[in-house]
Amino acid sequence: MAASSERSPPPFPDSEEPELLEDSDEEADAFTGTSISEMDSPSPDSTRPPKDIFNEPPEDIFSDPLSNINSEPQKKVDAKIPSPSSDEAVDLFSDPLDDDSEVMSSPEVQNPMPDLLNEPVEAPKSDSSSKSSSVKKAASAEMFGDDDDEEDLFKEPPKVVTKKPQPSGPPVDVFTEVKSDVKVKPQVKDDPTDLFAEEALTAPAPKPSSGSSSSRTNGVHSEEQDLFSEATVELSLDSPCNDRKNKEAVKPSVSAPAAPVASSSSKAPSKSLEELEEEESEDKFDLNISITNPEKVGDGMNAYMAYKVSTQTSLTMFRSKTFTVRRRFSDFLGLFEKLSEKHSQNGYLIPPPPEKSILGMTKVKVGKEDPSSAEFVERRRAALERYLQRVVSHPSLLQDPDVREFLEKEELPRAVSTQALSGAGFLKMLNKATDAVSKMTIKMNEQDVWFDEKIQDVENEEQHLRKLHVMVESLVNHRKELSGNTAVFAKSVAMLGSSEDNTALSRALSQLAEVEDRIEQLHQEQASNDFFTFSELLADYIRLLGAVRGCFDQRMKAWQRWQDAENMLQKKREAEAKLLWANKPDKLQQAKDEITEWEAKVTQYEREFERISATVRKEVIRFDKEKARDFNRQVIKYLESLLHSQQQLIKYWDAFLPEAKAIV
Amino acid sequence: MTSISEDIDLNNDASLVIDIPDALCERDKVKFTVHTKTTLSSFQKPEYSVQRQHEDFIWLHDTIVETEEYAGLIIPPAPPKPDFEGPREKMHKLGEGESSMTKEEYAKMKQELEKTVQVHEVFLQRLSSHPMFRKDRNFQIFLEYDQDLTVRRKNAKEMFGGFFKNMVKSADEVLISGVKEVDEFFEQEKNFLLDYSSKIKDATAKAEKMTRSHKNVADDYNHISGALNNTAADNNTAFKKHLEKCAEVFEKLRKVEDRMASDQELKLTELLRYYTRDIQAAKDLLYRRARALADYENSNKALDKARLKGKDVAQAEENQKQCLQKFDKLSESGKKELTSFKARRVVAFRKNLIEMTELEIKHAKNSVSLLQGSIEILKSN
């Protein structure tokens, strides 16, 4: 372990591909291992954990936010989950609780990646690695057989398979498949990882000690910690602050568990989740969406703009590599609403679409070819493109069937509700609702320092960005003004040149007029860069920060529900005490039942709160990272546009200089 | 800052060198220190340093304009009244203490003041470099007298009088425009100057607007830099460094953009402004000559009448002779003045356009290297 900790952490090899393959191998191995263990060990207590693994987690992996699991409920029962509920995300977090309490004395955050890499590997190592594939088949069938959504996934075995040294058949495919999904879906990835981790710890693990130590040491992601250790009290609100400290120690600890991997794979990819995520989106996130050809459809006030949405991808979850659909603005809003409805209560950050502009659209409808309406259309096109790109770059949202449908399906049912309700209106409504919530829960005593600070930070940042946005808008206007004034000056100088009686000076003045004309163009282009590259970026992030606040509010709502249940439980207990005092045994049983019921509810709501906290936290961390990257990229792009302007300026003046010198 | 003065100071004669090394803002007035170095025998000392106010310059200009002797010369335009942007109180502040102003404001004030000093200096240098004006008695007093000139400010009546005079002059111009020009040179000059004057006035106004909006852009960079810094101040993530870097870039961009705008103002707008006034001075010369021509023609008519009536013929003849003399003299010196004016204008335009172009290139190159460096740093992050 120690050995690997030295060699693995810093080098993040550029060649991602081979590594990933290996990863997937290992994963497959891991699964083989686990499946074996399941099959091998008939003893009741060792079967249980694997069962968990096979029953729920895989489902989580594949169906997680997408759809409800059909076959789930009855399996859940033995997984000891109080309420499997219709809430998909629950699955993710619900199972490990007993494992954790058993195995991990300190349920520190688990770093999924390392786990994924080492523990799984151990399994096959100890047991003869490739057991009968039929076993695996059975396992996989059991797992996925009844889930429609997954079927798509697995129907297309990726090319990866061919490169596999593994003799194992279908199940391997399954997992490679999973892996390729995982690439774009870090969120999901955690789950399998942890599954394996726990599994390794509990059941077949040949080296339980190493397993447990690794899970203890990689105290990385607070989110995961919350997720998996949730059964215990430590999981409560204040745990995240420990996590924070832990986070500092992420890298070193991450490397430790990579040790076993080293034996099986030449390159030990020891990356923290964040790093992986980053690389994924940069190197492997293979999904390009562009919106082009805005087109006016229809006439008069019923006219609307339709946009061509082109997708280019190698992701196997899509039917083909390139496809195009036509969508109208309300479809985009409809997508947002669908996603919000499904995912916002889980704490997901749903990227908000651009706002509906009645004025702008009316101009487009009425006006012919006026430049302001052309600018409006371009602005909206670009905003929709960025919006969609943000949606698909969200690992969980990409998995949503509605998103895929939006990108792929030829005809989309007309989004009705959005006609009346614009994106902004919807957001406003959402905000209003959540405002009420936050007012109600203003008494919420935030015990989580991380959230406490983050909420404040987000609010401050929104304020600052608003101010900054005003400044940039003013820059846009002033630059436009400068452009206009330069044009006017150019004309005036041209006139002056025509009046000048010195031939050389006259010529120089008319040349100057030409230079100023070009500079006017330059200013105009720059003004549009000011706007599209800089101002719109800020506008986007002001909207996004609003959405982040929405996530915080969702978390607060969950907290409120938990507290309410807690209060109710308290009341029930008091009632019971009173009954005891009054010695009314007939009613006592009912009271006891109620207490049990409410106890369950409290546990459930608390868990839900923990879960949403974890999700929100993860989302916010992800958002921060995306934001920093986005800003960096856009600012570079913006500075490059300025650079270009200045270079042109040099060219123009250089050409003018001999003219000025030629004046005699 | 000496661009125009150098152009105008065509004959670099060391016998009378004037500059304004310093100016002081005091209450609502500016005191210019006028420094003279001379080898001319008409001066009692080789070097003087006196304090003059804007009103003193105006007085000097007015006395020169009123001197009959100089009617055939283009009289250097009077410097415009110091005009500081913003309310008058700011001027006080500048005099009392810089601490009460922001650095920005102070820098702007300083720039304005420098510009004011420049146009006042140019006025004196134009006089000193002219063979006639340099010998002017009042000019010498202006340079030598070490006490306050105590020139009264024009009172309301006089201001109105000046206004009235201008009205009369304009009316007269219209009146005498009917007089048939006898000299083709002047006919051409008149047409040229009239046309040119309106064009350059327009160009000046447009250039002013352009440079003003350019400054606004530079100011926006500054505000953006500030807002970025504020955003960074409240951020504790890795994003903070990035924001700070951006703020720094914008701050640097502002400086370059600001220089660009103010150099454009100095080299181009100021040039146009100055020649708008100078052309007016040339037009004034043409007016005086046209007036003389009209006088001469009237005297001719009067002589004809006198001859017809046989009365006061000698007096009329004398008058006619004098008018002709005056007109001839004005024509002669006017021709010379206008020719040299043209040469001077071309040289000044050439010099300023070259300088402005070179500065534009220099600043743009600075921006380019600044931007390239910043982009590299950001990319490496």
PDB file of N, CA, C and O in Angstrom, chain A residues 126-176:
ATOM      1  N   SER A 126      -8.174 -13.486  -5.318  1.00  0.00           N
ATOM      2  CA  SER A 126      -8.207 -14.567  -4.342  1.00  0.00           C
ATOM      3  C   SER A 126      -8.979 -15.768  -4.896  1.00  0.00           C
ATOM      4  O   SER A 126      -8.455 -16.874  -4.965  1.00  0.00           O
ATOM      5  N   ASP A 127     -10.160 -15.496  -5.315  1.00  0.00           N
ATOM      6  CA  ASP A 127     -10.895 -16.581  -5.938  1.00  0.00           C
ATOM      7  C   ASP A 127     -10.336 -16.723  -7.340  1.00  0.00           C
ATOM      8  O   ASP A 127      -9.868 -15.753  -7.923  1.00  0.00           O
ATOM      9  N   SER A 128     -10.441 -17.823  -7.863  1.00  0.00           N
ATOM     10  CA  SER A 128      -9.953 -17.957  -9.235  1.00  0.00           C
ATOM     11  C   SER A 128     -10.769 -16.998 -10.081  1.00  0.00           C
ATOM     12  O   SER A 128     -11.992 -17.042 -10.102  1.00  0.00           O
ATOM     13  N   SER A 129     -10.081 -16.168 -10.768  1.00  0.00           N
ATOM     14  CA  SER A 129     -10.703 -14.949 -11.262  1.00  0.00           C
ATOM     15  C   SER A 129     -11.871 -15.201 -12.213  1.00  0.00           C
ATOM     16  O   SER A 129     -12.921 -14.598 -12.080  1.00  0.00           O
ATOM     17  N   SER A 130     -11.674 -15.994 -13.188  1.00  0.00           N
ATOM     18  CA  SER A 130     -12.796 -16.163 -14.119  1.00  0.00           C
ATOM     19  C   SER A 130     -13.547 -17.444 -13.810  1.00  0.00           C
ATOM     20  O   SER A 130     -13.162 -18.532 -14.217  1.00  0.00           O
ATOM     21  N   LYS A 131     -14.571 -17.269 -13.118  1.00  0.00           N
ATOM     22  CA  LYS A 131     -15.434 -18.425 -12.849  1.00  0.00           C
ATOM     23  C   LYS A 131     -16.370 -18.616 -14.020  1.00  0.00           C
ATOM     24  O   LYS A 131     -16.355 -17.850 -14.998  1.00  0.00           O
ATOM     25  N   SER A 132     -17.162 -19.552 -13.863  1.00  0.00           N
ATOM     26  CA  SER A 132     -18.053 -19.864 -14.977  1.00  0.00           C
ATOM     27  C   SER A 132     -18.852 -18.634 -15.368  1.00  0.00           C
ATOM     28  O   SER A 132     -19.389 -17.918 -14.536  1.00  0.00           O
ATOM     29  N   SER A 133     -18.889 -18.404 -16.628  1.00  0.00           N
ATOM     30  CA  SER A 133     -19.604 -17.221 -17.104  1.00  0.00           C
ATOM     31  C   SER A 133     -21.099 -17.382 -16.916  1.00  0.00           C
ATOM     32  O   SER A 133     -21.841 -16.424 -16.889  1.00  0.00           O
ATOM     33  N   SER A 134     -21.487 -18.586 -16.840  1.00  0.00           N
ATOM     34  CA  SER A 134     -22.922 -18.789 -16.642  1.00  0.00           C
ATOM     35  C   SER A 134     -23.360 -18.175 -15.313  1.00  0.00           C
ATOM     36  O   SER A 134     -24.419 -17.581 -15.219  1.00  0.00           O
ATOM     37  N   VAL A 135     -22.514 -18.299 -14.367  1.00  0.00           N
ATOM     38  CA  VAL A 135     -22.839 -17.699 -13.083  1.00  0.00           C
ATOM     39  C   VAL A 135     -23.043 -16.214 -13.258  1.00  0.00           C
ATOM     40  O   VAL A 135     -24.000 -15.626 -12.799  1.00  0.00           O
ATOM     41  N   LYS A 136     -22.131 -15.689 -13.970  1.00  0.00           N
ATOM     42  CA  LYS A 136     -22.230 -14.248 -14.176  1.00  0.00           C
ATOM     43  C   LYS A 136     -23.480 -13.890 -14.932  1.00  0.00           C
ATOM     44  O   LYS A 136     -24.159 -12.924 -14.654  1.00  0.00           O
ATOM     45  N   LYS A 137     -23.705 -14.694 -15.900  1.00  0.00           N
ATOM     46  CA  LYS A 137     -24.894 -14.427 -16.697  1.00  0.00           C
ATOM     47  C   LYS A 137     -26.116 -14.405 -15.810  1.00  0.00           C
ATOM     48  O   LYS A 137     -26.954 -13.530 -15.884  1.00  0.00           O
ATOM     49  N   ALA A 138     -26.123 -15.402 -15.007  1.00  0.00           N
ATOM     50  CA  ALA A 138     -27.269 -15.485 -14.115  1.00  0.00           C
ATOM     51  C   ALA A 138     -27.365 -14.227 -13.283  1.00  0.00           C
ATOM     52  O   ALA A 138     -28.426 -13.624 -13.166  1.00  0.00           O
ATOM     53  N   ALA A 139     -26.219 -13.868 -12.792  1.00  0.00           N
ATOM     54  CA  ALA A 139     -26.224 -12.688 -11.946  1.00  0.00           C
ATOM     55  C   ALA A 139     -26.723 -11.485 -12.700  1.00  0.00           C
ATOM     56  O   ALA A 139     -27.595 -10.756 -12.245  1.00  0.00           O
ATOM     57  N   SER A 140     -26.178 -11.331 -13.844  1.00  0.00           N
ATOM     58  CA  SER A 140     -26.559 -10.127 -14.572  1.00  0.00           C
ATOM     59  C   SER A 140     -28.017 -10.186 -14.975  1.00  0.00           C
ATOM     60  O   SER A 140     -28.719  -9.192 -14.958  1.00  0.00           O
ATOM     61  N   ALA A 141     -28.421 -11.352 -15.333  1.00  0.00           N
ATOM     62  CA  ALA A 141     -29.818 -11.481 -15.712  1.00  0.00           C
ATOM     63  C   ALA A 141     -30.703 -11.102 -14.541  1.00  0.00           C
ATOM     64  O   ALA A 141     -31.668 -10.364 -14.677  1.00  0.00           O
ATOM     65  N   GLU A 142     -30.276 -11.587 -13.453  1.00  0.00           N
ATOM     66  CA  GLU A 142     -31.055 -11.289 -12.260  1.00  0.00           C
ATOM     67  C   GLU A 142     -31.122  -9.782 -12.042  1.00  0.00           C
ATOM     68  O   GLU A 142     -32.140  -9.213 -11.719  1.00  0.00           O
ATOM     69  N   MET A 143     -30.000  -9.246 -12.284  1.00  0.00           N
ATOM     70  CA  MET A 143     -29.910  -7.818 -12.011  1.00  0.00           C
ATOM     71  C   MET A 143     -30.712  -6.991 -12.981  1.00  0.00           C
ATOM     72  O   MET A 143     -31.409  -6.070 -12.615  1.00  0.00           O
ATOM     73  N   PHE A 144     -30.524  -7.291 -14.211  1.00  0.00           N
ATOM     74  CA  PHE A 144     -31.017  -6.330 -15.201  1.00  0.00           C
ATOM     75  C   PHE A 144     -32.207  -6.813 -15.957  1.00  0.00           C
ATOM     76  O   PHE A 144     -32.799  -6.084 -16.708  1.00  0.00           O
ATOM     77  N   GLY A 145     -32.473  -8.039 -15.747  1.00  0.00           N
ATOM     78  CA  GLY A 145     -33.504  -8.649 -16.577  1.00  0.00           C
ATOM     79  C   GLY A 145     -34.778  -7.847 -16.634  1.00  0.00           C
ATOM     80  O   GLY A 145     -35.356  -7.662 -17.699  1.00  0.00           O
ATOM     81  N   ASP A 146     -35.174  -7.318 -15.541  1.00  0.00           N
ATOM     82  CA  ASP A 146     -36.496  -6.716 -15.533  1.00  0.00           C
ATOM     83  C   ASP A 146     -36.486  -5.210 -15.720  1.00  0.00           C
ATOM     84  O   ASP A 146     -37.511  -4.570 -15.634  1.00  0.00           O
ATOM     85  N   ASP A 147     -35.398  -4.699 -15.939  1.00  0.00           N
ATOM     86  CA  ASP A 147     -35.381  -3.236 -16.058  1.00  0.00           C
ATOM     87  C   ASP A 147     -35.289  -2.818 -17.517  1.00  0.00           C
ATOM     88  O   ASP A 147     -34.333  -3.140 -18.211  1.00  0.00           O
ATOM     89  N   ASP A 148     -36.269  -2.094 -17.934  1.00  0.00           N
ATOM     90  CA  ASP A 148     -36.316  -1.732 -19.355  1.00  0.00           C
ATOM     91  C   ASP A 148     -35.174  -0.822 -19.716  1.00  0.00           C
ATOM     92  O   ASP A 148     -34.515  -0.980 -20.721  1.00  0.00           O
ATOM     93  N   ASP A 149     -34.999   0.125 -18.894  1.00  0.00           N
ATOM     94  CA  ASP A 149     -34.032   1.146 -19.247  1.00  0.00           C
ATOM     95  C   ASP A 149     -32.663   0.578 -19.498  1.00  0.00           C
ATOM     96  O   ASP A 149     -31.952   1.001 -20.371  1.00  0.00           O
ATOM     97  N   GLU A 150     -32.348  -0.343 -18.646  1.00  0.00           N
ATOM     98  CA  GLU A 150     -31.010  -0.882 -18.776  1.00  0.00           C
ATOM     99  C   GLU A 150     -30.864  -1.630 -20.076  1.00  0.00           C
ATOM    100  O   GLU A 150     -29.797  -1.689 -20.640  1.00  0.00           O
ATOM    101  N   GLU A 151     -31.937  -2.166 -20.464  1.00  0.00           N
ATOM    102  CA  GLU A 151     -31.823  -3.017 -21.627  1.00  0.00           C
ATOM    103  C   GLU A 151     -31.173  -2.280 -22.776  1.00  0.00           C
ATOM    104  O   GLU A 151     -30.307  -2.806 -23.440  1.00  0.00           O
ATOM    105  N   ASP A 152     -31.553  -1.078 -22.949  1.00  0.00           N
ATOM    106  CA  ASP A 152     -30.939  -0.293 -24.024  1.00  0.00           C
ATOM    107  C   ASP A 152     -29.442  -0.302 -23.856  1.00  0.00           C
ATOM    108  O   ASP A 152     -28.675  -0.471 -24.775  1.00  0.00           O
ATOM    109  N   LEU A 153     -29.107  -0.071 -22.649  1.00  0.00           N
ATOM    110  CA  LEU A 153     -27.698   0.082 -22.364  1.00  0.00           C
ATOM    111  C   LEU A 153     -26.930  -1.152 -22.771  1.00  0.00           C
ATOM    112  O   LEU A 153     -25.847  -1.087 -23.310  1.00  0.00           O
ATOM    113  N   PHE A 154     -27.498  -2.228 -22.471  1.00  0.00           N
ATOM    114  CA  PHE A 154     -26.697  -3.430 -22.605  1.00  0.00           C
ATOM    115  C   PHE A 154     -26.835  -4.087 -23.940  1.00  0.00           C
ATOM    116  O   PHE A 154     -26.110  -5.010 -24.265  1.00  0.00           O
ATOM    117  N   LYS A 155     -27.781  -3.618 -24.650  1.00  0.00           N
ATOM    118  CA  LYS A 155     -27.964  -4.253 -25.941  1.00  0.00           C
ATOM    119  C   LYS A 155     -26.785  -4.007 -26.857  1.00  0.00           C
ATOM    120  O   LYS A 155     -26.494  -4.772 -27.739  1.00  0.00           O
ATOM    121  N   GLU A 156     -26.171  -2.875 -26.654  1.00  0.00           N
ATOM    122  CA  GLU A 156     -25.052  -2.574 -27.546  1.00  0.00           C
ATOM    123  C   GLU A 156     -23.759  -2.828 -26.820  1.00  0.00           C
ATOM    124  O   GLU A 156     -23.311  -1.999 -26.057  1.00  0.00           O
ATOM    125  N   PRO A 157     -23.156  -3.898 -27.064  1.00  0.00           N
ATOM    126  CA  PRO A 157     -21.852  -4.125 -26.454  1.00  0.00           C
ATOM    127  C   PRO A 157     -20.829  -3.246 -27.155  1.00  0.00           C
ATOM    128  O   PRO A 157     -20.776  -3.221 -28.377  1.00  0.00           O
ATOM    129  N   PRO A 158     -20.069  -2.557 -26.422  1.00  0.00           N
ATOM    130  CA  PRO A 158     -19.109  -1.634 -26.997  1.00  0.00           C
ATOM    131  C   PRO A 158     -17.881  -2.359 -27.541  1.00  0.00           C
ATOM    132  O   PRO A 158     -17.634  -3.511 -27.211  1.00  0.00           O
ATOM    133  N   LYS A 159     -17.147  -1.609 -28.298  1.00  0.00           N
ATOM    134  CA  LYS A 159     -15.957  -2.200 -28.912  1.00  0.00           C
ATOM    135  C   LYS A 159     -14.963  -2.623 -27.853  1.00  0.00           C
ATOM    136  O   LYS A 159     -14.124  -3.459 -28.061  1.00  0.00           O
ATOM    137  N   VAL A 160     -15.095  -1.964 -26.768  1.00  0.00           N
ATOM    138  CA  VAL A 160     -14.158  -2.222 -25.688  1.00  0.00           C
ATOM    139  C   VAL A 160     -13.993  -3.712 -25.455  1.00  0.00           C
ATOM    140  O   VAL A 160     -12.920  -4.181 -25.129  1.00  0.00           O
ATOM    141  N   VAL A 161     -15.055  -4.365 -25.637  1.00  0.00           N
ATOM    142  CA  VAL A 161     -15.075  -5.778 -25.317  1.00  0.00           C
ATOM    143  C   VAL A 161     -13.969  -6.512 -26.034  1.00  0.00           C
ATOM    144  O   VAL A 161     -13.300  -7.364 -25.477  1.00  0.00           O
ATOM    145  N   THR A 162     -13.800  -6.142 -27.237  1.00  0.00           N
ATOM    146  CA  THR A 162     -12.834  -6.869 -28.038  1.00  0.00           C
ATOM    147  C   THR A 162     -11.443  -6.788 -27.451  1.00  0.00           C
ATOM    148  O   THR A 162     -10.662  -7.709 -27.554  1.00  0.00           O
ATOM    149  N   LYS A 163     -11.153  -5.730 -26.885  1.00  0.00           N
ATOM    150  CA  LYS A 163      -9.819  -5.571 -26.338  1.00  0.00           C
ATOM    151  C   LYS A 163      -9.641  -6.325 -25.037  1.00  0.00           C
ATOM    152  O   LYS A 163      -8.547  -6.410 -24.517  1.00  0.00           O
ATOM    153  N   LYS A 164     -10.697  -6.818 -24.565  1.00  0.00           N
ATOM    154  CA  LYS A 164     -10.622  -7.436 -23.250  1.00  0.00           C
ATOM    155  C   LYS A 164      -9.930  -8.766 -23.283  1.00  0.00           C
ATOM    156  O   LYS A 164     -10.240  -9.629 -24.085  1.00  0.00           O
ATOM    157  N   PRO A 165      -9.062  -8.905 -22.357  1.00  0.00           N
ATOM    158  CA  PRO A 165      -8.418 -10.196 -22.251  1.00  0.00           C
ATOM    159  C   PRO A 165      -9.349 -11.198 -21.565  1.00  0.00           C
ATOM    160  O   PRO A 165      -9.188 -12.395 -21.681  1.00  0.00           O
ATOM    161  N   GLN A 166     -10.281 -10.672 -20.894  1.00  0.00           N
ATOM    162  CA  GLN A 166     -11.169 -11.495 -20.088  1.00  0.00           C
ATOM    163  C   GLN A 166     -11.967 -12.448 -20.961  1.00  0.00           C
ATOM    164  O   GLN A 166     -12.529 -12.054 -21.984  1.00  0.00           O
ATOM    165  N   PRO A 167     -12.017 -13.636 -20.569  1.00  0.00           N
ATOM    166  CA  PRO A 167     -12.783 -14.588 -21.365  1.00  0.00           C
ATOM    167  C   PRO A 167     -14.282 -14.450 -21.113  1.00  0.00           C
ATOM    168  O   PRO A 167     -15.088 -14.908 -21.881  1.00  0.00           O
ATOM    169  N   SER A 168     -14.602 -13.819 -20.073  1.00  0.00           N
ATOM    170  CA  SER A 168     -16.006 -13.774 -19.683  1.00  0.00           C
ATOM    171  C   SER A 168     -16.852 -13.047 -20.709  1.00  0.00           C
ATOM    172  O   SER A 168     -16.426 -12.049 -21.282  1.00  0.00           O
ATOM    173  N   GLY A 169     -18.013 -13.545 -20.910  1.00  0.00           N
ATOM    174  CA  GLY A 169     -18.860 -13.034 -21.976  1.00  0.00           C
ATOM    175  C   GLY A 169     -19.774 -11.897 -21.604  1.00  0.00           C
ATOM    176  O   GLY A 169     -19.304 -10.818 -21.275  1.00  0.00           O
ATOM    177  N   PRO A 170     -21.004 -12.135 -21.648  1.00  0.00           N
ATOM    178  CA  PRO A 170     -22.009 -11.078 -21.496  1.00  0.00           C
ATOM    179  C   PRO A 170     -21.832 -10.220 -20.256  1.00  0.00           C
ATOM    180  O   PRO A 170     -21.908  -9.010 -20.385  1.00  0.00           O
ATOM    181  N   PRO A 171     -21.594 -10.793 -19.148  1.00  0.00           N
ATOM    182  CA  PRO A 171     -21.541  -9.937 -17.973  1.00  0.00           C
ATOM    183  C   PRO A 171     -20.468  -8.885 -18.117  1.00  0.00           C
ATOM    184  O   PRO A 171     -20.630  -7.753 -17.721  1.00  0.00           O
ATOM    185  N   VAL A 172     -19.390  -9.288 -18.689  1.00  0.00           N
ATOM    186  CA  VAL A 172     -18.320  -8.327 -18.891  1.00  0.00           C
ATOM    187  C   VAL A 172     -18.832  -7.167 -19.710  1.00  0.00           C
ATOM    188  O   VAL A 172     -18.624  -6.012 -19.374  1.00  0.00           O
ATOM    189  N   ASP A 173     -19.517  -7.505 -20.727  1.00  0.00           N
ATOM    190  CA  ASP A 173     -20.077  -6.451 -21.551  1.00  0.00           C
ATOM    191  C   ASP A 173     -20.910  -5.533 -20.689  1.00  0.00           C
ATOM    192  O   ASP A 173     -20.847  -4.324 -20.788  1.00  0.00           O
ATOM    193  N   VAL A 174     -21.653  -6.170 -19.926  1.00  0.00           N
ATOM    194  CA  VAL A 174     -22.512  -5.373 -19.063  1.00  0.00           C
ATOM    195  C   VAL A 174     -21.689  -4.341 -18.351  1.00  0.00           C
ATOM    196  O   VAL A 174     -22.028  -3.173 -18.312  1.00  0.00           O
ATOM    197  N   PHE A 175     -20.612  -4.789 -17.881  1.00  0.00           N
ATOM    198  CA  PHE A 175     -19.882  -3.846 -17.051  1.00  0.00           C
ATOM    199  C   PHE A 175     -19.065  -2.865 -17.835  1.00  0.00           C
ATOM    200  O   PHE A 175     -18.898  -1.748 -17.420  1.00  0.00           O
ATOM    201  N   THR A 176     -18.618  -3.294 -18.941  1.00  0.00           N
ATOM    202  CA  THR A 176     -17.953  -2.293 -19.761  1.00  0.00           C
ATOM    203  C   THR A 176     -18.956  -1.232 -20.127  1.00  0.00           C
ATOM    204  O   THR A 176     -18.680  -0.050 -20.124  1.00  0.00           O
TER     205      THR A 176
END
